[in-house]
Short mmCIF file of N, CA, C and O in Angstrom, two decimals:
data_model
loop_
_atom_site.label_atom_id
_atom_site.label_comp_id
_atom_site.label_asym_id
_atom_site.label_seq_id
_atom_site.Cartn_x
_atom_site.Cartn_y
_atom_site.Cartn_z
N MET A 271 0.84 -1.17 0.00
CA MET A 271 0.00 0.00 0.00
C MET A 271 0.89 1.24 0.00
O MET A 271 1.86 1.31 0.74
N ALA A 272 0.56 2.19 -0.79
CA ALA A 272 1.39 3.39 -0.96
C ALA A 272 1.20 4.39 0.17
O ALA A 272 0.09 4.56 0.67
N ILE A 273 2.29 5.03 0.54
CA ILE A 273 2.22 6.13 1.49
C ILE A 273 1.89 7.39 0.71
O ILE A 273 2.58 7.74 -0.25
N GLU A 274 0.80 8.04 1.11
CA GLU A 274 0.36 9.25 0.44
C GLU A 274 0.57 10.46 1.34
O GLU A 274 0.61 10.33 2.57
N ALA A 275 0.70 11.63 0.74
CA ALA A 275 1.00 12.85 1.50
C ALA A 275 -0.03 13.11 2.61
O ALA A 275 0.33 13.53 3.71
N HIS A 276 -1.30 12.84 2.34
CA HIS A 276 -2.33 13.12 3.35
C HIS A 276 -2.17 12.24 4.59
O HIS A 276 -2.64 12.61 5.66
N HIS A 277 -1.47 11.11 4.47
CA HIS A 277 -1.24 10.28 5.65
C HIS A 277 -0.44 11.06 6.70
O HIS A 277 -0.71 10.93 7.90
N PHE A 278 0.51 11.85 6.26
CA PHE A 278 1.31 12.64 7.20
C PHE A 278 0.50 13.78 7.81
O PHE A 278 0.70 14.14 8.97
N ASP A 279 -0.44 14.33 7.04
CA ASP A 279 -1.32 15.39 7.57
C ASP A 279 -2.21 14.84 8.68
O ASP A 279 -2.36 15.46 9.74
N PHE A 280 -2.82 13.68 8.44
CA PHE A 280 -3.67 13.09 9.48
C PHE A 280 -2.85 12.60 10.66
O PHE A 280 -3.32 12.65 11.81
N MET A 281 -1.61 12.15 10.41
CA MET A 281 -0.75 11.76 11.53
C MET A 281 -0.44 12.96 12.40
O MET A 281 -0.37 12.84 13.63
N LEU A 282 -0.28 14.12 11.80
CA LEU A 282 -0.07 15.33 12.60
C LEU A 282 -1.25 15.57 13.54
O LEU A 282 -1.06 15.95 14.70
N GLU A 283 -2.44 15.30 13.08
CA GLU A 283 -3.62 15.45 13.94
C GLU A 283 -3.58 14.44 15.08
O GLU A 283 -3.96 14.76 16.22
N ALA A 284 -3.14 13.23 14.81
CA ALA A 284 -3.00 12.22 15.86
C ALA A 284 -1.92 12.66 16.86
O ALA A 284 -2.07 12.47 18.07
N ILE A 285 -0.83 13.24 16.36
CA ILE A 285 0.22 13.75 17.24
C ILE A 285 -0.34 14.86 18.13
O ILE A 285 -0.02 14.92 19.32
N ARG A 286 -1.18 15.70 17.59
CA ARG A 286 -1.80 16.75 18.42
C ARG A 286 -2.63 16.15 19.55
O ARG A 286 -2.67 16.67 20.66
N GLU A 287 -3.30 15.04 19.26
CA GLU A 287 -4.04 14.33 20.30
C GLU A 287 -3.08 13.80 21.36
O GLU A 287 -3.36 13.88 22.56
N ALA A 288 -1.96 13.23 20.94
CA ALA A 288 -0.97 12.72 21.88
C ALA A 288 -0.43 13.85 22.76
O ALA A 288 -0.24 13.68 23.96
N GLU A 289 -0.20 15.00 22.16
CA GLU A 289 0.29 16.16 22.93
C GLU A 289 -0.76 16.61 23.94
O GLU A 289 -0.41 17.03 25.05
N ALA A 290 -2.03 16.52 23.58
CA ALA A 290 -3.10 16.86 24.53
C ALA A 290 -3.06 15.91 25.72
O ALA A 290 -3.24 16.32 26.87
N SER A 291 -2.80 14.64 25.46
CA SER A 291 -2.71 13.67 26.55
C SER A 291 -1.54 13.99 27.47
O SER A 291 -1.68 13.95 28.69
N ILE A 292 -0.39 14.33 26.89
CA ILE A 292 0.77 14.71 27.70
C ILE A 292 0.42 15.89 28.59
O ILE A 292 0.72 15.90 29.79
N ALA A 293 -0.26 16.90 28.04
CA ALA A 293 -0.63 18.10 28.79
C ALA A 293 -1.57 17.76 29.96
O ALA A 293 -1.60 18.47 30.96
N GLN A 294 -2.30 16.65 29.84
CA GLN A 294 -3.23 16.23 30.89
C GLN A 294 -2.59 15.23 31.86
O GLN A 294 -3.25 14.71 32.74
N GLY A 295 -1.29 14.96 31.68
CA GLY A 295 -0.59 14.03 32.55
C GLY A 295 -0.68 12.58 32.08
O GLY A 295 -0.33 11.67 32.82
N GLY A 296 -1.11 12.38 30.84
CA GLY A 296 -1.25 11.04 30.30
C GLY A 296 -0.13 10.64 29.37
O GLY A 296 0.90 11.31 29.28
N LEU A 297 -0.34 9.55 28.68
CA LEU A 297 0.66 8.98 27.78
C LEU A 297 0.55 9.59 26.38
O LEU A 297 -0.55 9.91 25.93
N PRO A 298 1.69 9.69 25.67
CA PRO A 298 1.71 10.38 24.38
C PRO A 298 1.28 9.50 23.20
O PRO A 298 2.06 9.20 22.30
N ILE A 299 0.04 9.09 23.23
CA ILE A 299 -0.48 8.28 22.14
C ILE A 299 -1.80 8.88 21.70
O ILE A 299 -2.72 9.04 22.51
N GLY A 300 -1.87 9.23 20.43
CA GLY A 300 -3.08 9.85 19.90
C GLY A 300 -3.55 9.12 18.66
O GLY A 300 -2.80 8.39 18.02
N ALA A 301 -4.83 9.35 18.34
CA ALA A 301 -5.42 8.68 17.18
C ALA A 301 -6.50 9.57 16.58
O ALA A 301 -7.15 10.34 17.29
N VAL A 302 -6.67 9.44 15.28
CA VAL A 302 -7.82 10.03 14.60
C VAL A 302 -8.39 8.98 13.65
O VAL A 302 -7.66 8.14 13.13
N LEU A 303 -9.68 9.06 13.45
CA LEU A 303 -10.38 8.16 12.55
C LEU A 303 -10.93 9.00 11.41
O LEU A 303 -11.54 10.05 11.65
N THR A 304 -10.71 8.53 10.19
CA THR A 304 -11.18 9.28 9.03
C THR A 304 -12.13 8.44 8.18
O THR A 304 -12.08 7.21 8.19
N ARG A 305 -12.96 9.15 7.47
CA ARG A 305 -13.81 8.57 6.44
C ARG A 305 -13.80 9.57 5.30
O ARG A 305 -14.01 10.77 5.52
N ASP A 306 -13.56 9.10 4.10
CA ASP A 306 -13.50 9.98 2.92
C ASP A 306 -12.55 11.15 3.13
O ASP A 306 -12.84 12.29 2.77
N ASN A 307 -11.40 10.86 3.76
CA ASN A 307 -10.36 11.87 4.03
C ASN A 307 -10.85 13.04 4.86
O ASN A 307 -10.36 14.16 4.73
N LYS A 308 -11.78 12.76 5.78
CA LYS A 308 -12.25 13.74 6.76
C LYS A 308 -12.22 13.09 8.13
O LYS A 308 -12.63 11.94 8.29
N ILE A 309 -11.77 13.83 9.12
CA ILE A 309 -11.73 13.31 10.48
C ILE A 309 -13.14 13.21 11.02
O ILE A 309 -13.90 14.18 11.00
N ILE A 310 -13.49 12.00 11.51
CA ILE A 310 -14.82 11.81 12.11
C ILE A 310 -14.74 11.54 13.62
O ILE A 310 -15.76 11.60 14.30
N ALA A 311 -13.54 11.24 14.13
CA ALA A 311 -13.37 11.03 15.57
C ALA A 311 -11.91 11.23 15.94
O ALA A 311 -11.02 11.04 15.11
N ARG A 312 -11.71 11.61 17.18
CA ARG A 312 -10.38 11.84 17.73
C ARG A 312 -10.29 11.16 19.09
O ARG A 312 -11.30 11.01 19.76
N GLY A 313 -9.08 10.84 19.48
CA GLY A 313 -8.90 10.29 20.81
C GLY A 313 -7.43 10.26 21.18
O GLY A 313 -6.56 10.39 20.33
N HIS A 314 -7.18 10.14 22.45
CA HIS A 314 -5.82 9.96 22.94
C HIS A 314 -5.86 9.06 24.16
O HIS A 314 -6.93 8.80 24.72
N ASN A 315 -4.71 8.58 24.54
CA ASN A 315 -4.63 7.69 25.69
C ASN A 315 -5.18 8.42 26.91
O ASN A 315 -4.71 9.49 27.26
N ASN A 316 -6.19 7.84 27.53
CA ASN A 316 -6.84 8.42 28.72
C ASN A 316 -6.78 7.47 29.91
O ASN A 316 -7.57 7.60 30.84
N ARG A 317 -5.87 6.52 29.86
CA ARG A 317 -5.78 5.53 30.94
C ARG A 317 -5.54 6.20 32.28
O ARG A 317 -6.21 5.89 33.27
N VAL A 318 -4.61 7.12 32.33
CA VAL A 318 -4.28 7.80 33.59
C VAL A 318 -5.37 8.81 33.94
O VAL A 318 -5.86 8.82 35.08
N GLN A 319 -5.76 9.62 32.99
CA GLN A 319 -6.72 10.68 33.25
C GLN A 319 -8.06 10.16 33.77
O GLN A 319 -8.68 10.77 34.64
N GLU A 320 -8.52 9.02 33.23
CA GLU A 320 -9.83 8.48 33.62
C GLU A 320 -9.71 7.23 34.47
O GLU A 320 -10.72 6.59 34.77
N ASN A 321 -8.47 6.87 34.86
CA ASN A 321 -8.23 5.67 35.66
C ASN A 321 -8.94 4.47 35.05
O ASN A 321 -9.64 3.71 35.72
N ASN A 322 -8.74 4.31 33.74
CA ASN A 322 -9.43 3.26 32.99
C ASN A 322 -8.39 2.53 32.14
O ASN A 322 -7.86 3.10 31.18
N PRO A 323 -8.10 1.27 32.44
CA PRO A 323 -7.01 0.57 31.77
C PRO A 323 -7.23 0.31 30.28
O PRO A 323 -6.26 0.02 29.58
N ILE A 324 -8.44 0.42 29.78
CA ILE A 324 -8.66 0.12 28.36
C ILE A 324 -8.69 1.36 27.48
O ILE A 324 -8.81 1.24 26.26
N LEU A 325 -8.56 2.54 28.06
CA LEU A 325 -8.66 3.76 27.24
C LEU A 325 -7.33 4.16 26.61
O LEU A 325 -6.82 5.26 26.83
N HIS A 326 -6.80 3.26 25.81
CA HIS A 326 -5.65 3.59 24.97
C HIS A 326 -6.12 4.56 23.89
O HIS A 326 -7.32 4.81 23.73
N GLY A 327 -5.19 5.12 23.15
CA GLY A 327 -5.54 6.14 22.15
C GLY A 327 -6.56 5.66 21.14
O GLY A 327 -7.55 6.35 20.85
N GLU A 328 -6.34 4.47 20.59
CA GLU A 328 -7.26 3.94 19.58
C GLU A 328 -8.63 3.67 20.18
O GLU A 328 -9.66 3.94 19.55
N MET A 329 -8.66 3.13 21.39
CA MET A 329 -9.92 2.80 22.04
C MET A 329 -10.72 4.08 22.35
O MET A 329 -11.93 4.11 22.19
N SER A 330 -10.03 5.13 22.79
CA SER A 330 -10.70 6.40 23.04
C SER A 330 -11.29 6.97 21.75
O SER A 330 -12.39 7.53 21.76
N CYS A 331 -10.55 6.81 20.67
CA CYS A 331 -11.03 7.30 19.37
C CYS A 331 -12.25 6.50 18.91
O CYS A 331 -13.24 7.09 18.44
N LEU A 332 -12.21 5.19 19.05
CA LEU A 332 -13.36 4.36 18.70
C LEU A 332 -14.57 4.73 19.56
O LEU A 332 -15.70 4.80 19.06
N ARG A 333 -14.33 4.99 20.84
CA ARG A 333 -15.43 5.38 21.73
C ARG A 333 -16.07 6.68 21.26
O ARG A 333 -17.29 6.81 21.25
N GLU A 334 -15.23 7.63 20.85
CA GLU A 334 -15.79 8.90 20.37
C GLU A 334 -16.59 8.71 19.08
O GLU A 334 -17.61 9.36 18.87
N ALA A 335 -16.13 7.79 18.23
CA ALA A 335 -16.85 7.53 16.97
C ALA A 335 -18.23 6.96 17.23
O ALA A 335 -19.17 7.23 16.48
N GLY A 336 -18.37 6.17 18.28
CA GLY A 336 -19.67 5.61 18.62
C GLY A 336 -19.98 4.34 17.83
O GLY A 336 -19.10 3.74 17.20
N ALA A 337 -21.22 3.95 17.87
CA ALA A 337 -21.67 2.70 17.25
C ALA A 337 -21.95 2.93 15.77
O ALA A 337 -23.09 3.07 15.35
N ILE A 338 -20.88 2.96 14.99
CA ILE A 338 -20.99 3.19 13.55
C ILE A 338 -20.40 1.99 12.82
O ILE A 338 -19.76 1.13 13.43
N SER A 339 -20.56 1.96 11.53
CA SER A 339 -19.85 0.99 10.71
C SER A 339 -18.45 1.53 10.46
O SER A 339 -18.28 2.70 10.09
N PHE A 340 -17.46 0.70 10.67
CA PHE A 340 -16.07 1.12 10.52
C PHE A 340 -15.44 0.62 9.23
O PHE A 340 -14.28 0.89 8.97
N HIS A 341 -16.16 -0.10 8.40
CA HIS A 341 -15.60 -0.76 7.23
C HIS A 341 -14.93 0.19 6.23
O HIS A 341 -14.05 -0.23 5.50
N ASP A 342 -15.35 1.44 6.22
CA ASP A 342 -14.79 2.40 5.26
C ASP A 342 -13.98 3.48 5.95
O ASP A 342 -13.82 4.58 5.43
N THR A 343 -13.44 3.17 7.13
CA THR A 343 -12.68 4.16 7.90
C THR A 343 -11.20 3.82 7.92
O THR A 343 -10.81 2.66 7.75
N VAL A 344 -10.40 4.84 8.17
CA VAL A 344 -8.95 4.69 8.33
C VAL A 344 -8.58 5.22 9.70
O VAL A 344 -8.94 6.34 10.07
N MET A 345 -7.88 4.39 10.47
CA MET A 345 -7.40 4.77 11.79
C MET A 345 -5.94 5.21 11.68
O MET A 345 -5.10 4.48 11.15
N TYR A 346 -5.65 6.40 12.17
CA TYR A 346 -4.29 6.91 12.28
C TYR A 346 -3.92 6.89 13.75
O TYR A 346 -4.64 7.44 14.58
N THR A 347 -2.82 6.24 14.09
CA THR A 347 -2.39 6.15 15.47
C THR A 347 -0.89 6.42 15.54
O THR A 347 -0.13 5.94 14.70
N THR A 348 -0.49 7.18 16.54
CA THR A 348 0.92 7.58 16.62
C THR A 348 1.85 6.43 16.94
O THR A 348 3.04 6.50 16.65
N LEU A 349 1.32 5.36 17.53
CA LEU A 349 2.14 4.24 17.96
C LEU A 349 1.52 2.94 17.48
O LEU A 349 0.29 2.80 17.45
N SER A 350 2.34 1.98 17.14
CA SER A 350 1.84 0.68 16.70
C SER A 350 0.86 0.12 17.74
O SER A 350 1.16 0.11 18.93
N PRO A 351 -0.31 -0.31 17.32
CA PRO A 351 -1.33 -0.75 18.28
C PRO A 351 -0.91 -1.97 19.10
O PRO A 351 -0.28 -2.89 18.57
N CYS A 352 -1.29 -1.96 20.36
CA CYS A 352 -1.08 -3.12 21.22
C CYS A 352 -2.08 -4.21 20.81
O CYS A 352 -2.92 -4.01 19.93
N SER A 353 -2.00 -5.34 21.46
CA SER A 353 -2.88 -6.45 21.09
C SER A 353 -4.36 -6.12 21.32
O SER A 353 -5.21 -6.50 20.52
N MET A 354 -4.68 -5.39 22.38
CA MET A 354 -6.07 -5.01 22.64
C MET A 354 -6.60 -4.11 21.54
O MET A 354 -7.68 -4.35 20.99
N CYS A 355 -5.84 -3.10 21.19
CA CYS A 355 -6.29 -2.14 20.19
C CYS A 355 -6.31 -2.76 18.80
O CYS A 355 -7.26 -2.54 18.03
N ALA A 356 -5.30 -3.55 18.48
CA ALA A 356 -5.28 -4.23 17.18
C ALA A 356 -6.48 -5.17 17.06
O ALA A 356 -7.11 -5.26 16.00
N GLY A 357 -6.82 -5.85 18.15
CA GLY A 357 -7.97 -6.73 18.14
C GLY A 357 -9.27 -5.98 17.89
O GLY A 357 -10.13 -6.43 17.13
N ALA A 358 -9.41 -4.83 18.54
CA ALA A 358 -10.62 -4.02 18.34
C ALA A 358 -10.70 -3.50 16.90
O ALA A 358 -11.77 -3.54 16.27
N LEU A 359 -9.58 -3.06 16.36
CA LEU A 359 -9.56 -2.56 14.98
C LEU A 359 -9.90 -3.68 14.00
O LEU A 359 -10.59 -3.48 13.01
N GLY A 360 -9.43 -4.89 14.31
CA GLY A 360 -9.76 -6.04 13.48
C GLY A 360 -11.21 -6.44 13.63
O GLY A 360 -11.90 -6.72 12.63
N LEU A 361 -11.70 -6.45 14.86
CA LEU A 361 -13.10 -6.82 15.12
C LEU A 361 -14.06 -5.91 14.35
O LEU A 361 -15.03 -6.38 13.75
N PHE A 362 -13.76 -4.63 14.34
CA PHE A 362 -14.63 -3.66 13.66
C PHE A 362 -14.30 -3.48 12.19
O PHE A 362 -14.94 -2.71 11.50
N LYS A 363 -13.27 -4.19 11.74
CA LYS A 363 -12.91 -4.25 10.32
C LYS A 363 -12.67 -2.87 9.69
O LYS A 363 -13.21 -2.55 8.63
N VAL A 364 -11.82 -2.08 10.36
CA VAL A 364 -11.44 -0.82 9.73
C VAL A 364 -10.75 -1.13 8.41
O VAL A 364 -10.18 -2.21 8.22
N LYS A 365 -10.82 -0.19 7.49
CA LYS A 365 -10.29 -0.40 6.15
C LYS A 365 -8.76 -0.40 6.12
O LYS A 365 -8.14 -1.16 5.37
N LEU A 366 -8.14 0.45 6.95
CA LEU A 366 -6.70 0.64 6.95
C LEU A 366 -6.28 1.22 8.29
O LEU A 366 -7.00 2.04 8.87
N VAL A 367 -5.09 0.82 8.76
CA VAL A 367 -4.48 1.42 9.94
C VAL A 367 -3.17 2.05 9.50
O VAL A 367 -2.32 1.37 8.91
N VAL A 368 -3.01 3.33 9.79
CA VAL A 368 -1.77 4.04 9.50
C VAL A 368 -1.08 4.32 10.83
O VAL A 368 -1.65 4.97 11.71
N ILE A 369 0.12 3.79 10.97
CA ILE A 369 0.88 3.80 12.21
C ILE A 369 1.97 4.86 12.13
O ILE A 369 2.74 4.89 11.16
N GLY A 370 2.08 5.69 13.16
CA GLY A 370 3.13 6.68 13.20
C GLY A 370 4.51 6.04 13.33
O GLY A 370 5.44 6.40 12.62
N GLU A 371 4.62 5.09 14.27
CA GLU A 371 5.91 4.44 14.46
C GLU A 371 5.75 3.13 15.22
O GLU A 371 4.82 2.96 16.00
N SER A 372 6.73 2.25 14.97
CA SER A 372 6.81 1.00 15.73
C SER A 372 8.25 0.77 16.19
O SER A 372 8.63 -0.36 16.49
N VAL A 373 9.02 1.85 16.28
CA VAL A 373 10.42 1.76 16.74
C VAL A 373 10.46 1.59 18.26
O VAL A 373 11.15 0.72 18.77
N THR A 374 9.69 2.41 18.97
CA THR A 374 9.73 2.36 20.43
C THR A 374 8.84 1.27 21.01
O THR A 374 8.99 0.89 22.16
N PHE A 375 7.90 0.77 20.20
CA PHE A 375 7.01 -0.31 20.61
C PHE A 375 6.56 -1.03 19.35
O PHE A 375 5.88 -0.44 18.50
N GLU A 376 6.94 -2.29 19.22
CA GLU A 376 6.62 -3.03 18.00
C GLU A 376 5.13 -3.22 17.81
O GLU A 376 4.61 -3.23 16.69
N GLY A 377 4.40 -3.36 18.90
CA GLY A 377 2.97 -3.53 18.81
C GLY A 377 2.56 -4.88 18.26
O GLY A 377 3.36 -5.83 18.24
N SER A 378 1.33 -4.96 17.82
CA SER A 378 0.74 -6.23 17.39
C SER A 378 0.20 -6.16 15.97
O SER A 378 -0.96 -6.48 15.71
N LYS A 379 1.07 -5.77 15.07
CA LYS A 379 0.67 -5.73 13.66
C LYS A 379 0.28 -7.12 13.15
O LYS A 379 -0.54 -7.24 12.24
N ASP A 380 0.82 -8.15 13.79
CA ASP A 380 0.46 -9.52 13.41
C ASP A 380 -1.03 -9.80 13.62
O ASP A 380 -1.65 -10.56 12.87
N ILE A 381 -1.61 -9.18 14.63
CA ILE A 381 -3.06 -9.34 14.86
C ILE A 381 -3.84 -8.66 13.74
O ILE A 381 -4.83 -9.20 13.25
N LEU A 382 -3.39 -7.47 13.33
CA LEU A 382 -4.04 -6.82 12.18
C LEU A 382 -3.96 -7.75 10.97
O LEU A 382 -4.96 -7.91 10.25
N ASP A 383 -2.80 -8.36 10.77
CA ASP A 383 -2.63 -9.29 9.65
C ASP A 383 -3.62 -10.45 9.74
O ASP A 383 -4.22 -10.84 8.74
N LYS A 384 -3.79 -11.00 10.94
CA LYS A 384 -4.71 -12.14 11.11
C LYS A 384 -6.14 -11.76 10.76
O LYS A 384 -6.90 -12.60 10.27
N PHE A 385 -6.50 -10.52 11.01
CA PHE A 385 -7.85 -10.04 10.67
C PHE A 385 -7.94 -9.58 9.21
O PHE A 385 -9.01 -9.21 8.74
N GLY A 386 -6.80 -9.55 8.52
CA GLY A 386 -6.79 -9.08 7.13
C GLY A 386 -6.90 -7.57 7.01
O GLY A 386 -7.35 -7.06 5.98
N ILE A 387 -6.47 -6.86 8.06
CA ILE A 387 -6.51 -5.39 8.05
C ILE A 387 -5.18 -4.87 7.53
O ILE A 387 -4.13 -5.10 8.15
N PRO A 388 -5.18 -4.18 6.39
CA PRO A 388 -3.92 -3.62 5.90
C PRO A 388 -3.43 -2.49 6.81
O PRO A 388 -4.23 -1.80 7.45
N TRP A 389 -2.12 -2.32 6.85
CA TRP A 389 -1.53 -1.26 7.67
C TRP A 389 -0.31 -0.69 6.96
O TRP A 389 0.31 -1.34 6.13
N ILE A 390 -0.02 0.55 7.31
CA ILE A 390 1.15 1.26 6.82
C ILE A 390 1.89 1.81 8.03
O ILE A 390 1.27 2.44 8.89
N ASP A 391 3.18 1.57 8.11
CA ASP A 391 4.01 2.15 9.18
C ASP A 391 4.80 3.29 8.56
O ASP A 391 5.66 3.07 7.71
N LEU A 392 4.48 4.51 8.96
CA LEU A 392 5.14 5.69 8.39
C LEU A 392 6.56 5.88 8.90
O LEU A 392 7.32 6.64 8.30
N ALA A 393 6.94 5.22 9.99
CA ALA A 393 8.24 5.45 10.63
C ALA A 393 8.48 6.96 10.77
O ALA A 393 9.53 7.49 10.44
N ASP A 394 7.45 7.63 11.27
CA ASP A 394 7.41 9.09 11.34
C ASP A 394 8.31 9.61 12.47
O ASP A 394 8.11 9.25 13.63
N ASP A 395 9.29 10.41 12.10
CA ASP A 395 10.24 10.94 13.09
C ASP A 395 9.56 11.72 14.20
O ASP A 395 10.00 11.69 15.35
N ARG A 396 8.48 12.42 13.89
CA ARG A 396 7.76 13.19 14.92
C ARG A 396 7.23 12.27 16.00
O ARG A 396 7.35 12.55 17.19
N SER A 397 6.64 11.15 15.59
CA SER A 397 6.08 10.19 16.55
C SER A 397 7.19 9.51 17.35
O SER A 397 7.06 9.33 18.57
N ILE A 398 8.25 9.13 16.67
CA ILE A 398 9.38 8.46 17.35
C ILE A 398 10.00 9.38 18.39
O ILE A 398 10.19 8.98 19.55
N THR A 399 10.29 10.60 18.01
CA THR A 399 10.93 11.56 18.92
C THR A 399 10.03 11.86 20.11
O THR A 399 10.50 11.91 21.26
N MET A 400 8.73 12.04 19.87
CA MET A 400 7.80 12.34 20.95
C MET A 400 7.83 11.22 22.00
O MET A 400 7.95 11.49 23.19
N MET A 401 7.73 9.97 21.55
CA MET A 401 7.69 8.86 22.50
C MET A 401 9.03 8.68 23.20
O MET A 401 9.08 8.46 24.42
N LYS A 402 10.13 8.78 22.46
CA LYS A 402 11.45 8.63 23.09
C LYS A 402 11.68 9.71 24.14
O LYS A 402 12.17 9.41 25.24
N ASN A 403 11.37 10.95 23.82
CA ASN A 403 11.55 12.04 24.78
C ASN A 403 10.69 11.84 26.02
O ASN A 403 11.16 12.02 27.15
N TRP A 404 9.45 11.45 25.82
CA TRP A 404 8.54 11.25 26.95
C TRP A 404 9.02 10.10 27.82
O TRP A 404 9.04 10.21 29.05
N ARG A 405 9.43 9.00 27.21
CA ARG A 405 9.86 7.83 27.98
C ARG A 405 11.22 8.03 28.64
O ARG A 405 11.59 7.25 29.52
N SER A 406 11.97 9.05 28.26
CA SER A 406 13.27 9.30 28.88
C SER A 406 13.14 9.79 30.32
O SER A 406 14.10 9.80 31.06
N ILE A 407 11.95 10.18 30.71
CA ILE A 407 11.68 10.62 32.09
C ILE A 407 11.27 9.40 32.91
O ILE A 407 10.31 8.71 32.56
N PRO A 408 12.01 9.09 33.99
CA PRO A 408 11.74 7.85 34.74
C PRO A 408 10.29 7.66 35.17
O PRO A 408 9.75 6.55 35.05
N ALA A 409 9.63 8.68 35.66
CA ALA A 409 8.23 8.54 36.09
C ALA A 409 7.34 8.17 34.91
O ALA A 409 6.39 7.39 35.05
N ASN A 410 7.64 8.72 33.75
CA ASN A 410 6.86 8.39 32.56
C ASN A 410 7.09 6.95 32.12
O ASN A 410 6.16 6.28 31.66
N GLU A 411 8.31 6.49 32.25
CA GLU A 411 8.60 5.10 31.88
C GLU A 411 7.78 4.15 32.76
O GLU A 411 7.28 3.13 32.27
N ARG A 412 7.59 4.48 34.03
CA ARG A 412 6.75 3.65 34.91
C ARG A 412 5.31 3.66 34.42
O ARG A 412 4.64 2.62 34.40
N LEU A 413 4.81 4.82 34.00
CA LEU A 413 3.45 4.89 33.44
C LEU A 413 3.34 4.04 32.19
O LEU A 413 2.35 3.33 31.99
N TRP A 414 4.36 4.10 31.34
CA TRP A 414 4.36 3.32 30.11
C TRP A 414 4.31 1.83 30.41
O TRP A 414 3.54 1.08 29.80
N GLN A 415 5.11 1.36 31.34
CA GLN A 415 5.13 -0.05 31.68
C GLN A 415 3.75 -0.51 32.18
O GLN A 415 3.30 -1.61 31.86
N GLY A 416 3.07 0.34 32.91
CA GLY A 416 1.70 0.02 33.34
C GLY A 416 0.73 -0.01 32.18
O GLY A 416 -0.22 -0.81 32.17
N ASP A 417 0.97 0.82 31.19
CA ASP A 417 0.07 0.88 30.03
C ASP A 417 0.11 -0.39 29.23
O ASP A 417 -0.89 -0.81 28.65
N ILE A 418 1.29 -1.02 29.16
CA ILE A 418 1.42 -2.24 28.36
C ILE A 418 1.35 -3.50 29.23
O ILE A 418 1.71 -4.59 28.80
N GLY A 419 0.90 -3.33 30.47
CA GLY A 419 0.65 -4.48 31.34
C GLY A 419 1.85 -5.07 32.02
O GLY A 419 1.79 -6.19 32.53
N ASN A 420 2.93 -4.33 32.10
CA ASN A 420 4.13 -4.84 32.80
C ASN A 420 4.14 -4.42 34.26
O ASN A 420 3.61 -3.46 34.65
#
């Protein structure tokens, strides 16, 4: 699948969501959901803010989208989805997942593959730098380990 210029534009919107989470004391993971190249939902990791272990960035975005058909949507997420999020994206059969980066966390792209969900990894320097900088702070690294169940 080809990387198109608009993928970087929508990833910037996901990065803005991640920055909003950081400002709220949360983890730097953001997501946007698009249909017909228009944003229809936004979300960011709210695990810390709402004391809810399942509110990863993708899950918060899906929650904002509500009970809709996802078959013609594209999910943009700053970080490779974990197994929970990849499973949800597969269950709802999103059309495509565009990943900001999988350098700092490999994620569960194999689950997307099992569901037949195509994905693109942008290896986006903005996403990589944001996560590396955030995780370089010891207290944040502890939050991160809790986010991935360690």
